[in-house]
XYZ file of C-alpha atoms in Angstrom:
556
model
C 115.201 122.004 167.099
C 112.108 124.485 166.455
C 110.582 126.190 169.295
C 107.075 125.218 170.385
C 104.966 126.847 168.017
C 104.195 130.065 170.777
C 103.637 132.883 168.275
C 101.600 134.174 164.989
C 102.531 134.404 161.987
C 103.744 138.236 160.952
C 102.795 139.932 157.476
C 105.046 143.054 157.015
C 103.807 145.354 154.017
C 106.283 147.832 152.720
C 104.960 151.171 151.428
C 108.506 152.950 150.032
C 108.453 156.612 150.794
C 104.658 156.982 153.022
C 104.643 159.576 155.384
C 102.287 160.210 157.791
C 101.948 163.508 157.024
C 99.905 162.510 154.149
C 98.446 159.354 154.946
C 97.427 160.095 158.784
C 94.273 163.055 157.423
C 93.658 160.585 154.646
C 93.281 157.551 157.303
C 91.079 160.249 159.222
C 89.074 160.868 156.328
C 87.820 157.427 155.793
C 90.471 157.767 152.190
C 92.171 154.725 153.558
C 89.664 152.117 155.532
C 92.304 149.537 155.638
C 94.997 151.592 157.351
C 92.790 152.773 159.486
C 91.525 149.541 160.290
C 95.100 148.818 161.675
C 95.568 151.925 163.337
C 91.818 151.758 165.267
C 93.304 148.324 166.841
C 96.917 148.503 167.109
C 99.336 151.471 167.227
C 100.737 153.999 164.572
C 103.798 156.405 165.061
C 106.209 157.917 162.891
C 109.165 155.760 161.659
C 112.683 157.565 161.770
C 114.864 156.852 158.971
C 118.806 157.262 158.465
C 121.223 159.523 157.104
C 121.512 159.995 153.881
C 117.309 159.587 153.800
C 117.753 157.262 150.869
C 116.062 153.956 150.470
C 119.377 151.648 149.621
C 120.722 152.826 153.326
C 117.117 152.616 154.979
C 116.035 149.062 153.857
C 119.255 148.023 154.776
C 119.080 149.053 158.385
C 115.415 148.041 158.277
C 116.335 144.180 157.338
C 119.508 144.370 159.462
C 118.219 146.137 162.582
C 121.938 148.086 162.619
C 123.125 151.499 161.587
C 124.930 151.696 158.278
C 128.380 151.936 159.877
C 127.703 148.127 160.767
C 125.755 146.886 157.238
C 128.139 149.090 154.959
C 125.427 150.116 152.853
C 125.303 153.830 152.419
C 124.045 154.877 149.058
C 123.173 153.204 145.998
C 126.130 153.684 144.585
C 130.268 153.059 146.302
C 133.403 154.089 144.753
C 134.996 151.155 143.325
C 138.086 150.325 145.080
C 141.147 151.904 144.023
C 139.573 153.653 141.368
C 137.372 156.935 141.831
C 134.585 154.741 139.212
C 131.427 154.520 140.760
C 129.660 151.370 140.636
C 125.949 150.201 142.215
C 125.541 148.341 145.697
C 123.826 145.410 145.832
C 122.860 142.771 148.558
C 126.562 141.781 147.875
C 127.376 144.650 150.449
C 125.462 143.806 153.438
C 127.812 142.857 155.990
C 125.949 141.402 158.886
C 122.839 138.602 158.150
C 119.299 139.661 157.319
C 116.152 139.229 159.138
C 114.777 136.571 156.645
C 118.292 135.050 157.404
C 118.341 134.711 160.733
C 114.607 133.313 160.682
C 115.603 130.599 158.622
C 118.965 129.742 160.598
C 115.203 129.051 163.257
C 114.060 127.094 161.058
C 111.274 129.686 160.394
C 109.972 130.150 156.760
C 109.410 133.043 155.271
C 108.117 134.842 152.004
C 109.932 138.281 150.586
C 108.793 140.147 147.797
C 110.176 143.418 146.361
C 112.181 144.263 148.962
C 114.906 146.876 147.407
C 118.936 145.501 147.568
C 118.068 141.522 147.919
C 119.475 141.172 144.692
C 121.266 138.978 144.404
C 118.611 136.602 146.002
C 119.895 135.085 148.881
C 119.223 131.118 150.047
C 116.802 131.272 152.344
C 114.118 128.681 153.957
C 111.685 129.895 151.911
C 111.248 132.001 148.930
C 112.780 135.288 147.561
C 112.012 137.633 145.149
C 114.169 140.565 144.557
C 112.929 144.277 144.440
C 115.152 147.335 143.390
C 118.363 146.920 142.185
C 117.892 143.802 140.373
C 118.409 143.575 136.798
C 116.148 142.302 133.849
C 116.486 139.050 132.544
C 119.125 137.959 135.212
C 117.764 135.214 137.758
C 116.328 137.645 140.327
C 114.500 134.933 142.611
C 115.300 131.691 145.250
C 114.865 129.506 144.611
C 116.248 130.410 141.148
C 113.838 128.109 139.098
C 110.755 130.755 140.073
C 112.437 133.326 138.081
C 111.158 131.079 134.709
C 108.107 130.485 136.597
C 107.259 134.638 136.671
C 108.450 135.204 133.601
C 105.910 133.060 131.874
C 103.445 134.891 133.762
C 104.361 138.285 132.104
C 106.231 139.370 135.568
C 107.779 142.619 135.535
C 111.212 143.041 137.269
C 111.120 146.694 137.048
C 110.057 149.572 135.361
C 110.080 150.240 131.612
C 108.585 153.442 132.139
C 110.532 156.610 134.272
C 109.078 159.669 135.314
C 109.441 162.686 133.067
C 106.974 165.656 132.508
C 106.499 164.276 128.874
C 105.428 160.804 129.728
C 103.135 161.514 133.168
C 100.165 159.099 132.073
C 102.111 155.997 130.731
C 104.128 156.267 133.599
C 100.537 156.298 136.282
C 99.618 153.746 133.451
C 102.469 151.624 134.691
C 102.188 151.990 138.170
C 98.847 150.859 138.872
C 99.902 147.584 136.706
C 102.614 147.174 139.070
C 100.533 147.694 142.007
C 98.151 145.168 140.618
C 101.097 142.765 139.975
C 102.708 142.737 142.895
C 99.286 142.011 145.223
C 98.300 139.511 142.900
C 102.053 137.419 142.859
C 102.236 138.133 146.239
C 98.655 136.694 146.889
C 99.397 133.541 145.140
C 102.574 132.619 147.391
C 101.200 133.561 150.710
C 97.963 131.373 149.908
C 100.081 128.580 148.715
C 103.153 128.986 150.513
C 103.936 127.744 154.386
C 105.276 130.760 156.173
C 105.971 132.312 159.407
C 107.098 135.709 157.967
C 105.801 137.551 154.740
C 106.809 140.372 153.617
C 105.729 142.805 150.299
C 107.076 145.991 149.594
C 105.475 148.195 147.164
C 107.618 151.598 145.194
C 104.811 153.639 144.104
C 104.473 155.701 147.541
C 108.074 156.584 146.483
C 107.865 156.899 142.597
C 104.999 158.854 142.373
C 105.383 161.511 144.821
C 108.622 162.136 143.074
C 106.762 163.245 140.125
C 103.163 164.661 141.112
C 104.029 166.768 144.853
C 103.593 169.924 142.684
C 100.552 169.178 141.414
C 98.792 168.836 144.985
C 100.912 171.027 146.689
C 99.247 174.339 146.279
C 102.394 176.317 148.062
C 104.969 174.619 145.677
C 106.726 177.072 143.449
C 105.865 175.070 140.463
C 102.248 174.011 141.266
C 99.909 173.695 138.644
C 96.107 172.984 139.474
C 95.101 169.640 137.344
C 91.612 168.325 137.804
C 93.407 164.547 137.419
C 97.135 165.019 138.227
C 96.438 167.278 141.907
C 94.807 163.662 142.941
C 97.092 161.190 141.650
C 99.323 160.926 145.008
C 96.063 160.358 147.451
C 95.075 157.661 144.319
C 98.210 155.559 144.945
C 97.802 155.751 148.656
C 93.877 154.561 148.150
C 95.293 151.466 145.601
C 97.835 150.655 148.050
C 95.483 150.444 150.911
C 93.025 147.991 148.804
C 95.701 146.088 148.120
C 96.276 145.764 151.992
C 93.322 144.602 152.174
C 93.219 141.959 149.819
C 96.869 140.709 151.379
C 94.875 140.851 154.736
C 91.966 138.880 153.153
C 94.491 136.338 152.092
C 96.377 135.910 154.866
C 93.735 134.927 156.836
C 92.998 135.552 160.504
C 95.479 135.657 163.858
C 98.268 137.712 162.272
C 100.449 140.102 163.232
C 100.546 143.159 160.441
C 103.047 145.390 160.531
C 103.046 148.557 157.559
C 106.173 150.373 157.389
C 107.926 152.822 155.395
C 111.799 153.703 154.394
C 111.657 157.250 155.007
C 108.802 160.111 154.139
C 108.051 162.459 151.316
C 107.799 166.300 151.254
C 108.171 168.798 148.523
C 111.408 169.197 146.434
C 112.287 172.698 145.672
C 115.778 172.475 143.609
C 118.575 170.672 142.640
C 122.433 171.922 144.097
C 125.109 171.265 142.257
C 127.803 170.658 145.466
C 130.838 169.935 142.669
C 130.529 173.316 140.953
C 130.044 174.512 144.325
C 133.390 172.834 145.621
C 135.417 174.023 142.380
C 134.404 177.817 142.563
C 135.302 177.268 146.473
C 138.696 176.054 145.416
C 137.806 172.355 146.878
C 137.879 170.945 143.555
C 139.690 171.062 140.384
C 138.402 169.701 136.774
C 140.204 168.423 134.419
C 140.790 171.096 131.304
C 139.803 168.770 128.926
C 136.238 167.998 130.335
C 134.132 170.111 127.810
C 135.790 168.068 124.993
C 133.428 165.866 124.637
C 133.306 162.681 122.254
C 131.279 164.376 119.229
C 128.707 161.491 119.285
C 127.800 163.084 122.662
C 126.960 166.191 120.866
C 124.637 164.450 118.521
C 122.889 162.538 121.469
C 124.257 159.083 120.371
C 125.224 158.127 124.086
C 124.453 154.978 125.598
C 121.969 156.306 128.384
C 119.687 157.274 125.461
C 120.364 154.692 123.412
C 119.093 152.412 126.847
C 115.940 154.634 127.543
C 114.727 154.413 123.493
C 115.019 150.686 123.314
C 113.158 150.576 126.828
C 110.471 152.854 126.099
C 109.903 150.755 122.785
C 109.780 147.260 125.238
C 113.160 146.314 123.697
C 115.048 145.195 126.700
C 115.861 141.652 125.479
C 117.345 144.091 122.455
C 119.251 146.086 124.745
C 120.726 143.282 126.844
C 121.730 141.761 123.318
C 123.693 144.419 122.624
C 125.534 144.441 125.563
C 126.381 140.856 125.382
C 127.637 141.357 121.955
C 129.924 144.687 122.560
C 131.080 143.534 126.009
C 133.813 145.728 126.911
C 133.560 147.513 123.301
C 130.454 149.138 124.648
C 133.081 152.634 126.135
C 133.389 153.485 122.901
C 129.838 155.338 123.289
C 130.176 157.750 126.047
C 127.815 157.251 128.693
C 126.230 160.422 128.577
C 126.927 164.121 127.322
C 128.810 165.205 130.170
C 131.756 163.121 131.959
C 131.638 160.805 134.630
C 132.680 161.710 137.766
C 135.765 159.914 137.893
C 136.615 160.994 134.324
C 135.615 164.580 134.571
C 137.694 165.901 137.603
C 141.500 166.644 138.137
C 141.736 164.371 141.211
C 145.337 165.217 141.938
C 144.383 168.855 142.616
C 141.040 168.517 144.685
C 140.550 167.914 148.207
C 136.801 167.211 148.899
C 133.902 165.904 145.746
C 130.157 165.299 146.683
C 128.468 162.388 145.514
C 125.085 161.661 146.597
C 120.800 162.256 146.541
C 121.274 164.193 149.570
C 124.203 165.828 149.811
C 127.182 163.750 150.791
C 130.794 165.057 150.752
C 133.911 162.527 150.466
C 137.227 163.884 150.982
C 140.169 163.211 148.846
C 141.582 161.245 151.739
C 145.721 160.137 151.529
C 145.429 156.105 151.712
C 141.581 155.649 151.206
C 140.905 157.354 147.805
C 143.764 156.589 144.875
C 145.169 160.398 144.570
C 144.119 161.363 147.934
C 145.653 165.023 148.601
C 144.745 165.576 152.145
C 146.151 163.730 155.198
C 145.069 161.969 157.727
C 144.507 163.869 161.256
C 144.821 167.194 161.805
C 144.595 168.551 157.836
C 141.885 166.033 157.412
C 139.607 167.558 160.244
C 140.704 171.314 159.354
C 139.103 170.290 156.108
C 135.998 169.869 157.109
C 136.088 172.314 159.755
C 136.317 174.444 157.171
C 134.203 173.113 154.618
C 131.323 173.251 157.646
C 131.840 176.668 157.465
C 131.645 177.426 153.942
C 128.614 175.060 153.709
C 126.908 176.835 156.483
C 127.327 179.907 154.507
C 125.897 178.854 150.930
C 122.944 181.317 149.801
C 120.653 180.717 147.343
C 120.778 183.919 145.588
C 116.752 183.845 144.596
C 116.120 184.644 147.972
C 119.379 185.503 150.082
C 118.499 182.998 152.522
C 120.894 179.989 153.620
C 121.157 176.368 151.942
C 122.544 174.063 154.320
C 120.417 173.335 157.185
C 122.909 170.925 159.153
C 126.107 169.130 158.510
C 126.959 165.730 160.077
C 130.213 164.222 160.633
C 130.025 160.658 159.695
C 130.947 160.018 163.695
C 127.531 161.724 164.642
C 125.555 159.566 162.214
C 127.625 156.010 162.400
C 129.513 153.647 164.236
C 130.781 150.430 163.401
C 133.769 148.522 161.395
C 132.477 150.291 158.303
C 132.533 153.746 158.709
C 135.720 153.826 156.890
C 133.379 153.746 153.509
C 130.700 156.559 155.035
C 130.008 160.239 153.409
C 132.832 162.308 155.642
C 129.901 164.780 155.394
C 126.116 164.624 155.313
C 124.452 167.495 154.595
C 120.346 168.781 154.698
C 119.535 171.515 152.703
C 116.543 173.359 153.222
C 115.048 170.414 155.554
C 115.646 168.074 153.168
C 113.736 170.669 149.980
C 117.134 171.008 148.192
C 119.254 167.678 146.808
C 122.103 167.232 144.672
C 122.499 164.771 142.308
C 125.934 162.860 140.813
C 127.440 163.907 138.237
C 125.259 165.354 135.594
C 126.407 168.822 136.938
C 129.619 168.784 135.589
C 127.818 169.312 131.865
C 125.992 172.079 133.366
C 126.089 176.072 132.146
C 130.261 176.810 134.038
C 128.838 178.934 137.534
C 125.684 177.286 137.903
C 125.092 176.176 141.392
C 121.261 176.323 141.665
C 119.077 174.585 139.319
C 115.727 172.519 138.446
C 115.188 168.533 138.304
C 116.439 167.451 135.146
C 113.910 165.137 135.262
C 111.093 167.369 136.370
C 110.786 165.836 140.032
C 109.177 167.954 142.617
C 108.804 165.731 145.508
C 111.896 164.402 147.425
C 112.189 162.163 150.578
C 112.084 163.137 154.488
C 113.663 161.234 157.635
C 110.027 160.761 159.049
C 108.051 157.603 157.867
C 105.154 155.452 159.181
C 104.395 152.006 161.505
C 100.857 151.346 162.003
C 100.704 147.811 163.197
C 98.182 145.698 164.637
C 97.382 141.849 165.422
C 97.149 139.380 168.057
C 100.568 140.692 170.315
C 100.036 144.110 169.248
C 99.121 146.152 171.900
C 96.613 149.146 171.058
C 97.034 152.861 171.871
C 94.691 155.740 170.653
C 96.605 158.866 168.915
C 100.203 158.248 167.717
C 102.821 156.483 169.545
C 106.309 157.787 170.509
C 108.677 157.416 167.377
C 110.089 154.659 166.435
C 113.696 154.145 165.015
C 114.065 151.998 161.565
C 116.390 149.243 163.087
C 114.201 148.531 166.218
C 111.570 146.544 164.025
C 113.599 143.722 163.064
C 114.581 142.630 167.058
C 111.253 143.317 167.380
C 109.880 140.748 164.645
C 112.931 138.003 166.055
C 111.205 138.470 169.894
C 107.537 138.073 168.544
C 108.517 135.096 166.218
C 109.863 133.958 169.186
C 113.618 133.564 168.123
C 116.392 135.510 169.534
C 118.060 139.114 168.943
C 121.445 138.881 167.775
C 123.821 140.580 170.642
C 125.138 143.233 167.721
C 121.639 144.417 166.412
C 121.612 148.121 167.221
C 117.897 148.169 166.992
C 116.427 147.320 170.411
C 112.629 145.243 170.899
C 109.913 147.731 170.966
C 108.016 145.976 174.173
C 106.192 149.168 174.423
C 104.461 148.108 170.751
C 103.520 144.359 172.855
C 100.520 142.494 174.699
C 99.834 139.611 176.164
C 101.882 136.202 176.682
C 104.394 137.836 174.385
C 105.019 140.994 176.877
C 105.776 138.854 179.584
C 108.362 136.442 177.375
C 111.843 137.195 178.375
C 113.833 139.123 175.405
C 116.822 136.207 175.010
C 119.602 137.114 173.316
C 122.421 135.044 171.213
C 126.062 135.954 169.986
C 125.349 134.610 166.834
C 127.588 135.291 164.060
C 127.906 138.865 162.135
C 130.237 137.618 159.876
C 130.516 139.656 156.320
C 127.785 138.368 153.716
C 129.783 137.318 150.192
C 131.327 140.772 148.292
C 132.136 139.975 145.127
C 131.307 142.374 142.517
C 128.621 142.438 140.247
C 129.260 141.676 136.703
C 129.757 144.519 134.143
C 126.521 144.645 132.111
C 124.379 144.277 135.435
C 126.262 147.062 136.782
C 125.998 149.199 133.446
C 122.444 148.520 133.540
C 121.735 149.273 137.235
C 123.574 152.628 136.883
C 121.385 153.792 134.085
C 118.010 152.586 136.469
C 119.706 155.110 138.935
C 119.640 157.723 136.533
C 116.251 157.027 135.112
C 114.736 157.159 139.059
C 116.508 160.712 139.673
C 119.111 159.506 141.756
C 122.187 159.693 139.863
C-alpha cells in the first residue's frame, strides 16, 4: 500500500559533462539566470564522479547509488567472455535495481528521458525513454508502443552528426536541434504525464566541450581565437539553462529540482597510446601479421566509413538494411584500417593490454582472460608492482616531464561481487589532460606513443561535476556546499520521496542537503533484493552499430 502522500514531487535535470568550473562565474555573471535561480535558494557543490571518469560507469552509480564493483558497469565497452572481442555494455549489465525501479516497486511513477545505458528500456510504472547507447530504429522506449509514437514526430535517437574539425557547424547545427527536442518531448510528458519523479538528461555539456575547449581556452596548445567558435561552450550552457527554465515552467510549483552532472570537463592535451607503450616495454606482443591488412582497408572500403557516409547522407534505414541483409557476411569488410584489439595482438606472449578513455590496464590473467600468461597471486601482483613503476616513469619527450599522475589498484577504487570484471589498473595522466583510446593505435606510425585526437577533440572529462538543487525540502546555504559523492543522490531521492534506502546502496542520504518535516523523518531502511538485472547479450547488428557510435564520440 502507498504511503500517505508526505512529499513533493522531484524533477532531476541531467547536464552530461558540466563542471562548475565553468558554469559557477557564468551563474555569477547573470550568463545563466535559471541556475542561479536554484543556487540563490537551495545549495550547489561539486559532484565527485568515479574511476574511470567516464559517463557509462558514472550514470550507473548515479541511478544505482553503488560503486561499480557492485553495478558491474565499468566502461562502455567489456571483453566478451571467453574471447578477448570487445563488445558494448548496455542496461543488460546493471546488476543491482535502479532508482526508477525501486520507485515503482513504491508504487511511485516516474518519467526518464535520455538517461545514457537504459537501453534496453526497462518496465517501469511509468514511462522510459532511452538515452546513449541505444540503437536507431530498435524499440528504445516503455512502454514500447511510444517508440512509433516519437518516431512519427521526427524524434531523434541519436546523433547523425559527430564531431570532427571538418564538420564544426552542422555538428552545433545539430545540437541545438537536440537541445530543442529533448525540452520540448520532455515538456509534453511531464505536462501530461502523472509522476512523482522526472528526470531529463541532456549530452551537449559533454559533446561540445569535447570539440570547442581550444577555442575558449586561451592557454591550450592548440587555441585558435574565433569570434563564433571561442563562445560556443558558454552558448550551450545558456540553451541548457533556458531549457531549465521552461522544464521548471512546466512542472509547475512545489518541486524539488535537483541539476546534476556525470563528471566535469577540462582541457585535453593528447592522446597516449598505452599498447605501443606496453609492447616497447616488453608487456605486450603483436601478432607479425598485423600490418597485413585486408587491401580493401587500404582503399578505405571498411565498414566504419562505409557507416559514417550513409549517416552523414541521413541513410540510416540504408545502413541498417544492409546489415540485415549481410548478417554475419558483413566480416568480410574489415572494420577499420587497423586491427581490432583482439585480432591485432599475440595474446599468448603478452602479460598486461590497456583498453579504455582513461587509461585502464587489464592483465593477461591465468583463468579470467582465454590465454592468460600470468598467474594468480604473487606473479600477478609483481606485475603490477612493476608496471606501477614503469608507468610512474613514462615521459613525454616534448617536455621531459612525467605522464602518469596516479595509478589505482582496482581494490582502492572498488568493492563488491564484481570487481572480478574491473580495470586491474586505473591510471590519470596529466590530471586527467592525457587519454588513451582503444585500439586505433595499433595502425599507428611503429614507436609512436604520443599523439593528437584523431578526431580533433581538445576537451576531455574531470572527476569534479555539479549539484545545485533547490525546492520545498531543500535546505539553502550561501557559497558552495561540501562535495558530494555521485551515489549519495539516489538514497537521497528514495528518503525525500519518502520510500526506503536499500540496505546495499553505498551512497548514503545527504540530510545535510534537507529542511523541514523531511529532516526530522527517520531514514528507514529495507533489505530489499539486489538480485542481478537480466544479462543476456545484445544482438549482433545493435552491437556492431553501438561500437561504431563509440568510435564516432572519441571513445573507442
Amino acid at each position: 500500500m502507498e504511503h500517505t502522500k508526505t512529499y513533493h514531487r522531484t524533477l532531476i535535470v541531467g547536464f552530461d559533462g558540466a563542471t562548475l568550473d565553468l558554469a559557477l562565474p557564468w551563474i555569477k555573471d547573470g550568463s545563466l539566470p535559471n541556475l542561479a535561480r536554484l543556487a540563490s535558494s537551495g545549495k550547489i557543490a561539486q559532484l565527485q564522479s568515479v574511476q574511470p571518469v567516464i559517463s557509462a560507469a558514472a550514470w550507473t552509480t548515479f541511478m544505482t547509488g553503488v560503486n561499480p564493483g557492485k553495478h558491474g558497469v565499468y566502461d562502455f565497452v567489456k571483453r566478451e567472455s571467453d574471447s578477448y572481442k570487445l563488445i558494448p555494455t548496455s542496461r543488460r549489465d546493471i546488476r543491482v535495481p535502479t532508482l526508477w525501479n525501486l520507485l515503482s516497486t513504491q508504487n511511485k511513477r516516474v518519467f526518464i528521458m535520455n538517461v545514457p545505458l537504459t537501453y534496453p528500456p526497462e518496465h517501469i510504472n511509468g514511462v522510459l525513454i532511452s538515452g546513449l547507447g541505444s540503437p536507431n530504429l530498435k524499440t528504445f522506449t516503455f512502454p514500447p508502443d511510444l517508440s512509433n509514437v516519437l518516431w512519427a514526430k521526427g524524434y531523434q535517437v541519436n546523433r547523425s552528426v559527430y564531431y570532427s574539425k571538418h564538420n564544426e557547424k552542422e555538428f552545433l547545427r545539430e545540437s541545438e536541434k537536440l537541445i530543442e527536442q529533448v525540452t520540448q518531448s520532455a515538456i509534453a510528458f511531464i505536462t501530461q504525464e502523472p509522476w512523482d519523479l522526472a528526470m531529463v538528461v541532456y549530452r551537449e555539456t559533454d559533446d561540445v566541450p569535447h570539440g570547442f575547449w581550444r577555442y575558449m581556452d586561451s592557454t591550450h596548445p592548440k587555441h585558435e581565437p574565433h569570434p563564433i567558435y571561442g563562445n560556443v561552450i558558454r552558448n550551450t550552457y545558456q540553451q541548457l539553462d533556458s531549457s531549465l527554465g521552461k522544464l521548471l515552467d512546466a512542472a509547475g510549483n512545489d518541486i524539488n529540482v535537483f541539476v546534476v552532472s556525470d563528471h566535469g570537463f577540462g582541457p585535453l592535451y593528447k592522446d597516449v597510446f598505452l599498447n605501443e607503450w606496453l609492447r616497447q616495454k616488453g608487456y605486450l606482443r603483436l601478432k607479425s601479421s598485423h600490418q597485413a591488412q585486408n587491401l580493401l582497408s587500404r582503399f578505405g572500403i571498411t565498414r566504419n566509413n562505409i557507416s559514417r557516409l550513409l549517416r552523414s547522407m541521413g541513410l540510416m534505414r540504408v545502413e541498417h538494411w544492409i546489415k540485415e541483409i549481410l548478417g554475419d557476411k558483413i566480416s568480410i569488410l574489415p572494420q577499420d584500417k587497423w586491427p581490432d584489439l583482439h585480432a591485432g595482438i599475440d595474446w599468448e606472449h603478452t602479460k598486461a593490454y590497456s583498453r579504455g578513455f582513461q587509461g585502464q590496464i587489464f592483465i593477461n590473467l591465468v583463468g579470467r582472460e582465454p590465454h592468460g600468461t600470468v598467474n594468480p597471486g604473487t606473479q600477478y601482483a609483481e606485475i603490477c608492482r612493476a608496471l606501477t613503476n614503469d608507468l610512474l616513469s613514462l615521459k613525454d619527450p616534448e617536455d621531459n616531464n612525467p605522464v602518469v599522475t596516479q595509478v589505482y589498484t582496482r581494490e582502492m577504487l572498488y568493492h563488491g561481487p564484481h570487481i572480478e570484471s574491473a580495470p586491474d589498473l586505473v591510471l590519470v595522466m596529466r590530471n586527467y589532460g592525457y587519454v588513451t583510446r582503444l585500439g586505433y593505435e595499433l595502425g599507428h606510425q611503429g614507436g609512436q606513443i604520443f599523439g593528437e585526437s584523431r578526431i580533433g577533440e581538445s576537451g576531455g572529462h574531470r572527476p569534479n561535476g555539479l549539484i545545485i538543487a533547490a525546492g520545498p525540502d531543500i535546505k539553502h546555504e550561501e557559497g558552495l556546499s561540501p562535495d558530494v559523492w555521485i551515489g549519495d543522490v539516489a538514497p537521497t531521492i528514495l528518503h525525500i520521496l519518502n520510500c526506503p534506502v536499500p540496505i546495499w546502496m553505498d551512497g548514503v542520504v545527504q540530510m545535510d542537503w534537507l529542511t523541514g518535516d523531511i529532516l526530522s523523518r527517520k531514514i528507514t531502511f529495507q533489505n530489499s533484493s539486489n538480485t542481478p538485472m537480466e544479462n543476456t547479450a545484445a544482438p549482433t547488428d545493435e552491437s556492431d552499430e553501438m561500437m561504431q557510435r563509440l568510435r564516432d564520440l572519441g571513445y573507442l
